[in-house]
Amino acid sequence: MRCKKTVVIGVTGGVAVYKALDIVSRLKKKDIDVHVIMTKAAQEFASELSFRSLSLNPVTTDMFDRPNSFDVEHIALAKRADVLLIAPATANIIGKISNGIADDMLSTTVMATKAPVVIAPAMNTAMYENPIVQRNIENLKSYGYHFIEPLSGRLACGDVGRGKMESPEVIVEYVEMLLHSNKDLKGKNILITAGPTREDIDPVRFISNKSSGKMGYAIARAARDRGANVTLITGPTSLSPIKFIDVVNVYSSEDMYKAVMDNLESADIVIKAAAVSDYSPLDYSSIKIKKSEDSMTLPLRKNKDILLEVGSIKGSRIIVGFAAETNNVLDNAKLKLSKKNLDMIVANDVLDKGSGFDVDTNKISIITNDDIISYDILTKDEAANNILDKILEIKR
Ligand SMILES: Cc1cc2nc3c(=O)[nH]c(=O)nc-3n(C[C@H](O)[C@H](O)[C@H](O)COP(=O)(O)O)c2cc1C
């Protein structure tokens, strides 16, 4: 049985070929079997030897080479690929695929594969913006080809504009996402909130909490990898943005409320992992409040309870809340589950070692109307997948 995933990388003739070496190296480090096909033009930019040394596999450079084993035979790579990535992709290869041309090993393999094909274009801005190239890209998208949009920046030719290939790190993240074999959330629209909110007191001070956003981000990443369409509404965090999902950045609890309501309509599942401030200053001071008395009182007003409101209009959606508690964890969580009309609540004791804010692990209990499951300490990624597994068990 073949367990190791196989990625076939088509390398075409552009200056960004050197970045493909980095992609090969990163995929190999993740224990992925990598096979490289170089076009004739690509071989002008880097040697076959470099790709062979990094991939530890023979590199295909010519369709009419005598194959030295079954593994490099004609369309064998098309069959073996779990993902076929073309990086960098020239205007030429995009045009050829879009028009059904199969006149070399790479274009033939693309035509013959049933694996997802990911294309990372890299070219001069004028070439990229050429309506013919754009039409070819749109055409391929309509057939389900994946595109990793190029970035804007200073290009090798000296021009500044769109056409710079995405970074190897992001391209590898996209490939890994496609390689994830369990797509049990495919077609589901999941709205996830994460992080803290900030309630301004004056131009330099705010009320917030210790939420790092790590749990919500882990759920968003896991749901994305399992095929869901994810919208992440996030308060201010220091985490790297998650690629290939819709992200809405918010600041205050009021912003969070608006963003949740704006995105609720299309959601099948709502997971509210954000730590929304319960209270805001009653009055905002537009100038910095000066130090004066030995003590001061800051009047606060209660913020809208977003989860309560979402629970009251939930319709057929599955609504999942979080309860970060310091005492009576399960009792408080169960109360919240029924009071807010939730389907599930994920409870954790933030005072527990290895649990709660700003750590990469969590010790959670998942509570539904029928069941309570308490887990040992898990990474937040593991906890995220357990939460998603339990959501899928909820009948609608
Ligand atoms: C120095 C140099 C740099 C090039 N860079 C690019 C590029 O970044 N993107 C592109 O689409 N074509 C670029 N080309 C043109 C392609 O190499 C050319 O279209 C070639 O036919 C592509 O063949 P292939 O798609 O089979 O690799 C470049 C050509 C040269 C000489």
Short mmCIF file of C-alpha atoms and ligand atoms in Angstrom, two decimals:
data_model
loop_
_atom_site.label_atom_id
_atom_site.label_comp_id
_atom_site.label_asym_id
_atom_site.label_seq_id
_atom_site.Cartn_x
_atom_site.Cartn_y
_atom_site.Cartn_z
CA MET A 1 0.00 0.00 0.00
CA ARG A 2 1.32 3.45 -0.93
CA CYS A 3 1.05 5.84 2.05
CA LYS A 4 3.61 8.47 1.18
CA LYS A 5 2.08 11.31 -0.80
CA THR A 6 3.51 12.16 -4.22
CA VAL A 7 3.82 15.64 -5.63
CA VAL A 8 4.90 16.11 -9.23
CA ILE A 9 6.40 19.55 -9.82
CA GLY A 10 6.49 20.99 -13.31
CA VAL A 11 9.22 23.60 -13.61
CA THR A 12 8.98 25.97 -16.57
CA GLY A 13 11.35 28.55 -18.02
CA GLY A 14 11.32 31.70 -15.91
CA VAL A 15 13.71 33.49 -13.57
CA ALA A 16 11.78 32.15 -10.56
CA VAL A 17 13.06 28.61 -11.25
CA TYR A 18 15.46 28.99 -8.31
CA LYS A 19 12.46 29.21 -5.97
CA ALA A 20 11.27 25.80 -7.21
CA LEU A 21 14.41 24.31 -5.62
CA ASP A 22 13.23 25.65 -2.28
CA ILE A 23 9.76 24.18 -2.87
CA VAL A 24 11.25 20.74 -3.58
CA SER A 25 13.39 20.94 -0.46
CA ARG A 26 10.45 22.00 1.75
CA LEU A 27 8.21 19.21 0.44
CA LYS A 28 10.96 16.61 0.96
CA LYS A 29 11.33 17.74 4.57
CA LYS A 30 7.64 16.92 5.02
CA ASP A 31 8.34 13.35 3.85
CA ILE A 32 6.61 13.85 0.50
CA ASP A 33 7.83 11.98 -2.58
CA VAL A 34 8.71 14.65 -5.13
CA HIS A 35 9.19 14.12 -8.88
CA VAL A 36 10.30 16.99 -11.06
CA ILE A 37 9.55 17.55 -14.73
CA MET A 38 11.58 20.35 -16.31
CA THR A 39 10.70 21.96 -19.61
CA LYS A 40 13.47 22.59 -22.11
CA ALA A 41 13.39 26.32 -21.26
CA ALA A 42 13.57 25.61 -17.50
CA GLN A 43 16.86 23.79 -18.06
CA GLU A 44 18.35 27.08 -19.24
CA PHE A 45 17.77 28.52 -15.75
CA ALA A 46 18.81 25.66 -13.44
CA SER A 47 20.37 22.27 -13.86
CA GLU A 48 18.56 18.99 -13.73
CA LEU A 49 21.25 17.90 -11.26
CA SER A 50 20.08 20.40 -8.61
CA PHE A 51 16.50 19.13 -8.75
CA ARG A 52 17.67 15.50 -8.80
CA SER A 53 19.88 16.08 -5.75
CA LEU A 54 17.08 17.71 -3.75
CA SER A 55 14.22 15.43 -4.81
CA LEU A 56 16.35 12.25 -4.68
CA ASN A 57 14.46 11.10 -7.76
CA PRO A 58 15.28 11.13 -11.48
CA VAL A 59 14.21 14.37 -13.17
CA THR A 60 12.21 14.11 -16.37
CA THR A 61 13.50 16.46 -19.03
CA ASP A 62 12.52 14.85 -22.31
CA MET A 63 9.42 12.90 -23.26
CA PHE A 64 11.34 10.72 -25.68
CA ASP A 65 14.09 9.71 -23.26
CA ARG A 66 14.22 5.96 -22.87
CA PRO A 67 12.62 5.33 -19.49
CA ASN A 68 14.97 3.51 -17.11
CA SER A 69 12.15 2.16 -14.98
CA PHE A 70 8.39 1.92 -14.96
CA ASP A 71 8.31 4.93 -12.63
CA VAL A 72 9.43 7.39 -15.29
CA GLU A 73 7.46 5.94 -18.12
CA HIS A 74 5.36 8.28 -20.26
CA ILE A 75 2.16 8.96 -18.21
CA ALA A 76 3.28 7.13 -15.06
CA LEU A 77 3.86 10.39 -13.21
CA ALA A 78 0.39 11.62 -14.17
CA LYS A 79 -1.03 8.55 -12.43
CA ARG A 80 1.24 8.68 -9.40
CA ALA A 81 0.67 12.34 -8.58
CA ASP A 82 -1.54 13.23 -5.62
CA VAL A 83 -1.00 16.85 -6.61
CA LEU A 84 0.62 18.27 -9.74
CA LEU A 85 2.19 21.66 -9.08
CA ILE A 86 3.55 23.94 -11.78
CA ALA A 87 5.93 26.46 -10.23
CA PRO A 88 7.01 28.73 -11.72
CA ALA A 89 4.38 28.64 -14.46
CA THR A 90 5.16 30.63 -17.60
CA ALA A 91 2.59 32.37 -19.78
CA ASN A 92 3.51 29.71 -22.33
CA ILE A 93 2.55 26.66 -20.22
CA ILE A 94 -0.67 28.33 -19.08
CA GLY A 95 -1.56 29.01 -22.72
CA LYS A 96 -0.69 25.48 -23.77
CA ILE A 97 -2.79 23.81 -21.06
CA SER A 98 -5.69 26.17 -21.66
CA ASN A 99 -5.71 25.15 -25.33
CA GLY A 100 -5.28 21.43 -24.79
CA ILE A 101 -1.75 21.29 -26.17
CA ALA A 102 0.36 18.34 -25.04
CA ASP A 103 3.64 18.64 -26.91
CA ASP A 104 6.20 17.95 -24.19
CA MET A 105 6.45 15.88 -21.02
CA LEU A 106 4.96 18.49 -18.70
CA SER A 107 1.96 19.46 -20.82
CA THR A 108 1.32 15.78 -21.61
CA THR A 109 1.42 14.87 -17.92
CA VAL A 110 -1.00 17.71 -17.11
CA MET A 111 -3.43 16.46 -19.77
CA ALA A 112 -3.16 12.90 -18.49
CA THR A 113 -3.50 13.47 -14.75
CA LYS A 114 -6.62 13.21 -12.64
CA ALA A 115 -4.86 14.83 -9.68
CA PRO A 116 -5.54 18.45 -8.71
CA VAL A 117 -3.29 20.78 -10.71
CA VAL A 118 -1.94 23.86 -8.95
CA ILE A 119 -0.45 26.64 -11.04
CA ALA A 120 1.79 29.35 -9.57
CA PRO A 121 2.33 31.93 -12.34
CA ALA A 122 5.50 34.01 -12.51
CA MET A 123 6.02 36.53 -15.24
CA ASN A 124 6.51 40.16 -16.17
CA THR A 125 3.52 42.37 -15.28
CA ALA A 126 2.66 43.20 -18.87
CA MET A 127 2.65 39.50 -19.72
CA TYR A 128 0.51 38.69 -16.67
CA GLU A 129 -1.96 41.45 -17.43
CA ASN A 130 -2.16 40.51 -21.11
CA PRO A 131 -5.86 39.76 -21.74
CA ILE A 132 -4.93 36.54 -23.52
CA VAL A 133 -3.06 35.26 -20.44
CA GLN A 134 -5.93 36.38 -18.21
CA ARG A 135 -8.46 34.65 -20.46
CA ASN A 136 -6.39 31.44 -20.31
CA ILE A 137 -6.25 31.65 -16.50
CA GLU A 138 -10.01 32.18 -16.25
CA ASN A 139 -10.60 29.32 -18.65
CA LEU A 140 -8.44 26.96 -16.59
CA LYS A 141 -10.10 28.09 -13.35
CA SER A 142 -13.47 27.19 -14.85
CA TYR A 143 -12.16 23.63 -15.32
CA GLY A 144 -11.11 23.47 -11.66
CA TYR A 145 -7.40 24.24 -12.02
CA HIS A 146 -6.05 25.89 -8.89
CA PHE A 147 -4.15 29.16 -9.19
CA ILE A 148 -1.88 30.69 -6.58
CA GLU A 149 -2.06 34.34 -7.52
CA PRO A 150 1.27 36.09 -8.04
CA LEU A 151 2.28 38.98 -5.79
CA SER A 152 3.05 42.58 -6.64
CA GLY A 153 6.59 43.77 -6.21
CA ARG A 154 9.86 44.44 -7.95
CA LEU A 155 10.33 41.84 -10.67
CA ALA A 156 13.58 40.41 -12.01
CA CYS A 157 13.25 42.54 -15.16
CA GLY A 158 13.24 45.70 -12.99
CA ASP A 159 9.54 46.46 -13.47
CA VAL A 160 7.36 46.95 -10.44
CA GLY A 161 3.95 45.29 -10.57
CA ARG A 162 2.02 42.03 -10.41
CA GLY A 163 3.72 38.84 -11.54
CA LYS A 164 6.09 37.79 -8.76
CA MET A 165 5.59 34.15 -7.84
CA GLU A 166 4.17 33.52 -4.34
CA SER A 167 6.70 32.45 -1.73
CA PRO A 168 7.71 28.76 -1.57
CA GLU A 169 6.34 28.67 2.00
CA VAL A 170 2.83 29.66 0.91
CA ILE A 171 2.90 27.43 -2.17
CA VAL A 172 3.86 24.44 -0.01
CA GLU A 173 1.07 25.32 2.45
CA TYR A 174 -1.43 25.25 -0.42
CA VAL A 175 -0.14 21.88 -1.68
CA GLU A 176 -0.30 20.42 1.82
CA MET A 177 -3.87 21.62 2.14
CA LEU A 178 -4.80 19.72 -1.03
CA LEU A 179 -2.89 16.63 0.10
CA HIS A 180 -4.95 16.43 3.28
CA SER A 181 -6.92 13.29 2.47
CA ASN A 182 -9.89 13.82 4.76
CA LYS A 183 -12.25 16.28 3.05
CA ASP A 184 -15.25 15.53 5.27
CA LEU A 185 -16.17 19.23 5.58
CA LYS A 186 -16.24 19.84 1.83
CA GLY A 187 -19.01 22.24 0.88
CA LYS A 188 -19.66 23.41 4.46
CA ASN A 189 -19.54 27.13 5.16
CA ILE A 190 -17.96 27.64 8.57
CA LEU A 191 -17.82 30.96 10.38
CA ILE A 192 -15.14 31.05 13.07
CA THR A 193 -14.29 33.86 15.47
CA ALA A 194 -10.96 34.11 17.25
CA GLY A 195 -8.80 36.33 19.42
CA PRO A 196 -9.63 39.10 21.84
CA THR A 197 -11.42 42.39 21.22
CA ARG A 198 -10.23 45.79 22.36
CA GLU A 199 -12.47 48.42 23.92
CA ASP A 200 -10.83 51.83 23.81
CA ILE A 201 -10.71 53.99 26.91
CA ASP A 202 -8.79 56.86 25.33
CA PRO A 203 -6.39 57.17 22.33
CA VAL A 204 -3.66 55.18 24.13
CA ARG A 205 -5.48 52.72 26.39
CA PHE A 206 -7.94 49.89 25.98
CA ILE A 207 -9.62 47.03 27.86
CA SER A 208 -8.86 43.59 26.48
CA ASN A 209 -8.06 40.06 27.64
CA LYS A 210 -5.33 37.44 27.33
CA SER A 211 -6.76 35.51 24.37
CA SER A 212 -4.01 34.77 21.82
CA GLY A 213 -6.39 33.55 19.11
CA LYS A 214 -4.44 30.28 18.77
CA MET A 215 -7.41 27.95 19.34
CA GLY A 216 -9.67 29.70 16.83
CA TYR A 217 -6.87 29.87 14.27
CA ALA A 218 -6.15 26.15 14.72
CA ILE A 219 -9.84 25.37 14.07
CA ALA A 220 -9.86 27.61 10.99
CA ARG A 221 -6.76 25.87 9.58
CA ALA A 222 -8.10 22.38 10.30
CA ALA A 223 -11.52 23.19 8.80
CA ARG A 224 -9.84 24.63 5.69
CA ASP A 225 -7.68 21.51 5.28
CA ARG A 226 -10.79 19.33 5.67
CA GLY A 227 -12.40 21.11 2.71
CA ALA A 228 -14.65 23.71 4.39
CA ASN A 229 -15.17 27.25 3.11
CA VAL A 230 -13.91 29.15 6.12
CA THR A 231 -14.56 32.74 7.16
CA LEU A 232 -12.42 33.76 10.12
CA ILE A 233 -13.38 36.88 12.03
CA THR A 234 -10.42 37.78 14.17
CA GLY A 235 -9.67 40.35 16.80
CA PRO A 236 -6.11 41.74 17.06
CA THR A 237 -3.54 38.91 17.44
CA SER A 238 0.15 38.46 16.76
CA LEU A 239 -0.45 35.27 14.74
CA SER A 240 0.49 34.91 11.07
CA PRO A 241 -2.56 35.35 8.87
CA ILE A 242 -4.08 32.11 7.60
CA LYS A 243 -3.87 31.77 3.85
CA PHE A 244 -6.59 30.58 1.49
CA ILE A 245 -9.57 31.44 3.69
CA ASP A 246 -11.65 34.62 4.04
CA VAL A 247 -10.37 36.72 6.92
CA VAL A 248 -12.20 39.67 8.45
CA ASN A 249 -10.06 41.70 10.87
CA VAL A 250 -11.98 43.44 13.63
CA TYR A 251 -10.99 45.53 16.63
CA SER A 252 -13.81 45.99 19.14
CA SER A 253 -16.73 43.88 20.32
CA GLU A 254 -19.03 46.13 18.29
CA ASP A 255 -16.96 45.43 15.13
CA MET A 256 -17.08 41.72 15.96
CA TYR A 257 -20.86 41.87 16.34
CA LYS A 258 -21.29 43.58 12.96
CA ALA A 259 -18.91 41.18 11.19
CA VAL A 260 -20.64 38.10 12.64
CA MET A 261 -24.10 39.38 11.66
CA ASP A 262 -22.88 40.31 8.16
CA ASN A 263 -21.50 36.80 7.61
CA LEU A 264 -24.11 34.72 9.41
CA GLU A 265 -26.55 34.22 6.53
CA SER A 266 -24.42 31.78 4.54
CA ALA A 267 -22.92 29.91 7.51
CA ASP A 268 -23.82 26.26 8.14
CA ILE A 269 -21.68 26.11 11.27
CA VAL A 270 -20.66 28.93 13.62
CA ILE A 271 -17.75 28.38 16.01
CA LYS A 272 -17.25 31.27 18.42
CA ALA A 273 -13.78 30.88 19.88
CA ALA A 274 -13.19 34.63 20.27
CA ALA A 275 -12.91 36.11 23.74
CA VAL A 276 -15.19 39.10 23.25
CA SER A 277 -14.96 41.74 25.96
CA ASP A 278 -18.08 41.65 28.15
CA TYR A 279 -17.85 45.35 28.98
CA SER A 280 -16.68 48.60 27.32
CA PRO A 281 -15.99 52.01 28.82
CA LEU A 282 -19.24 53.95 29.04
CA ASP A 283 -17.52 57.04 27.63
CA TYR A 284 -14.55 57.25 25.31
CA SER A 285 -12.18 60.12 26.02
CA SER A 286 -10.83 61.60 22.77
CA ILE A 287 -7.80 62.94 24.65
CA LYS A 288 -5.46 60.99 26.92
CA ILE A 289 -6.84 60.79 30.46
CA LYS A 290 -4.36 62.43 32.84
CA LYS A 291 -3.21 60.91 36.10
CA SER A 292 -4.80 62.76 39.03
CA GLU A 293 -6.46 61.07 42.02
CA ASP A 294 -5.01 58.05 43.88
CA SER A 295 -7.82 55.90 42.62
CA MET A 296 -10.26 56.23 39.80
CA THR A 297 -13.47 54.55 38.73
CA LEU A 298 -14.11 53.71 35.12
CA PRO A 299 -17.82 53.27 34.39
CA LEU A 300 -18.45 50.33 32.03
CA ARG A 301 -21.44 49.24 29.99
CA LYS A 302 -22.31 45.71 29.02
CA ASN A 303 -21.57 44.77 25.43
CA LYS A 304 -23.96 42.88 23.16
CA ASP A 305 -23.89 39.14 23.80
CA ILE A 306 -23.12 37.96 20.27
CA LEU A 307 -23.39 34.25 21.05
CA LEU A 308 -26.75 34.69 22.76
CA GLU A 309 -28.06 36.60 19.77
CA VAL A 310 -26.71 34.10 17.23
CA GLY A 311 -28.23 31.25 19.30
CA SER A 312 -31.62 32.98 19.28
CA ILE A 313 -31.73 33.18 15.46
CA LYS A 314 -29.76 30.07 14.65
CA GLY A 315 -32.24 28.31 12.32
CA SER A 316 -30.70 25.08 11.06
CA ARG A 317 -27.13 26.18 11.82
CA ILE A 318 -24.88 24.36 14.26
CA ILE A 319 -23.65 26.81 16.88
CA VAL A 320 -20.57 26.07 18.97
CA GLY A 321 -19.44 28.23 21.87
CA PHE A 322 -16.38 28.28 24.09
CA ALA A 323 -16.24 28.62 27.86
CA ALA A 324 -12.89 29.66 29.26
CA GLU A 325 -13.43 29.33 32.98
CA THR A 326 -11.40 29.41 36.18
CA ASN A 327 -13.87 27.58 38.46
CA ASN A 328 -16.90 25.27 38.20
CA VAL A 329 -15.83 24.78 34.60
CA LEU A 330 -18.33 22.10 33.54
CA ASP A 331 -21.30 23.58 35.42
CA ASN A 332 -20.68 27.05 34.01
CA ALA A 333 -20.27 25.62 30.52
CA LYS A 334 -23.47 23.54 30.73
CA LEU A 335 -25.38 26.61 31.86
CA LYS A 336 -24.04 28.58 28.88
CA LEU A 337 -24.97 25.73 26.50
CA SER A 338 -28.64 25.83 27.45
CA LYS A 339 -28.95 29.58 28.08
CA LYS A 340 -27.52 30.46 24.67
CA ASN A 341 -29.28 27.70 22.69
CA LEU A 342 -25.98 26.15 21.56
CA ASP A 343 -25.38 22.71 20.07
CA MET A 344 -21.99 22.31 21.64
CA ILE A 345 -19.69 24.07 24.03
CA VAL A 346 -15.97 23.59 24.40
CA ALA A 347 -14.88 24.21 27.98
CA ASN A 348 -11.44 24.64 29.41
CA ASP A 349 -9.97 25.67 32.72
CA VAL A 350 -7.62 28.51 31.86
CA LEU A 351 -5.79 28.06 35.16
CA ASP A 352 -4.90 24.44 34.28
CA LYS A 353 -1.26 23.91 33.30
CA GLY A 354 -0.92 23.58 29.50
CA SER A 355 -4.40 24.91 28.94
CA GLY A 356 -5.95 28.20 27.97
CA PHE A 357 -4.38 31.39 26.64
CA ASP A 358 -1.19 31.78 24.65
CA VAL A 359 -0.01 28.15 24.87
CA ASP A 360 0.06 25.65 22.03
CA THR A 361 -1.82 23.00 24.01
CA ASN A 362 -5.26 22.79 25.51
CA LYS A 363 -7.17 20.53 27.87
CA ILE A 364 -10.76 20.65 26.72
CA SER A 365 -14.12 19.14 27.50
CA ILE A 366 -16.67 18.96 24.70
CA ILE A 367 -20.22 19.26 25.98
CA THR A 368 -23.35 18.62 23.95
CA ASN A 369 -26.92 18.10 25.09
CA ASP A 370 -26.30 14.33 25.28
CA ASP A 371 -22.68 13.98 26.16
CA ILE A 372 -19.59 15.29 27.96
CA ILE A 373 -16.15 14.17 26.80
CA SER A 374 -13.07 15.36 28.67
CA TYR A 375 -9.76 15.01 26.85
CA ASP A 376 -6.21 14.79 28.15
CA ILE A 377 -3.85 17.56 27.18
CA LEU A 378 -3.80 18.00 23.35
CA THR A 379 -2.06 20.29 20.92
CA LYS A 380 -4.46 22.98 19.74
CA ASP A 381 -4.35 21.36 16.27
CA GLU A 382 -5.45 18.02 17.74
CA ALA A 383 -8.11 19.73 19.84
CA ALA A 384 -9.35 21.53 16.70
CA ASN A 385 -9.78 18.25 14.81
CA ASN A 386 -11.58 16.63 17.76
CA ILE A 387 -13.97 19.59 17.91
CA LEU A 388 -14.65 19.29 14.15
CA ASP A 389 -15.17 15.50 14.48
CA LYS A 390 -17.76 16.05 17.20
CA ILE A 391 -19.52 18.76 15.16
CA LEU A 392 -19.91 16.26 12.31
CA GLU A 393 -21.68 13.87 14.70
CA ILE A 394 -24.42 16.44 15.39
CA LYS A 395 -27.52 15.47 13.44
CA ARG A 396 -29.52 18.10 11.58
C1 LIG B 1 15.89 35.51 -19.15
C2 LIG B 1 14.49 35.06 -19.45
C3 LIG B 1 13.55 35.12 -18.46
C4 LIG B 1 12.23 34.69 -18.68
N1 LIG B 1 11.32 34.75 -17.68
C5 LIG B 1 10.04 34.39 -17.90
C6 LIG B 1 9.07 34.44 -16.88
O1 LIG B 1 9.37 34.81 -15.73
N2 LIG B 1 7.81 34.09 -17.16
C7 LIG B 1 7.44 33.68 -18.41
O2 LIG B 1 6.24 33.39 -18.60
N3 LIG B 1 8.34 33.58 -19.40
C8 LIG B 1 9.62 33.93 -19.17
N4 LIG B 1 10.56 33.83 -20.20
C9 LIG B 1 10.11 33.32 -21.49
C10 LIG B 1 9.99 31.83 -21.49
O3 LIG B 1 11.23 31.22 -21.12
C11 LIG B 1 9.54 31.32 -22.85
O4 LIG B 1 8.21 31.77 -23.08
C12 LIG B 1 9.63 29.85 -23.01
O5 LIG B 1 9.13 29.50 -24.28
C13 LIG B 1 8.83 29.13 -21.95
O6 LIG B 1 8.85 27.76 -22.17
P1 LIG B 1 8.21 26.71 -21.17
O7 LIG B 1 6.87 27.23 -20.79
O8 LIG B 1 8.12 25.43 -21.96
O9 LIG B 1 9.14 26.58 -20.02
C14 LIG B 1 11.87 34.22 -19.97
C15 LIG B 1 12.84 34.15 -20.96
C16 LIG B 1 14.13 34.56 -20.70
C17 LIG B 1 15.15 34.46 -21.80
#
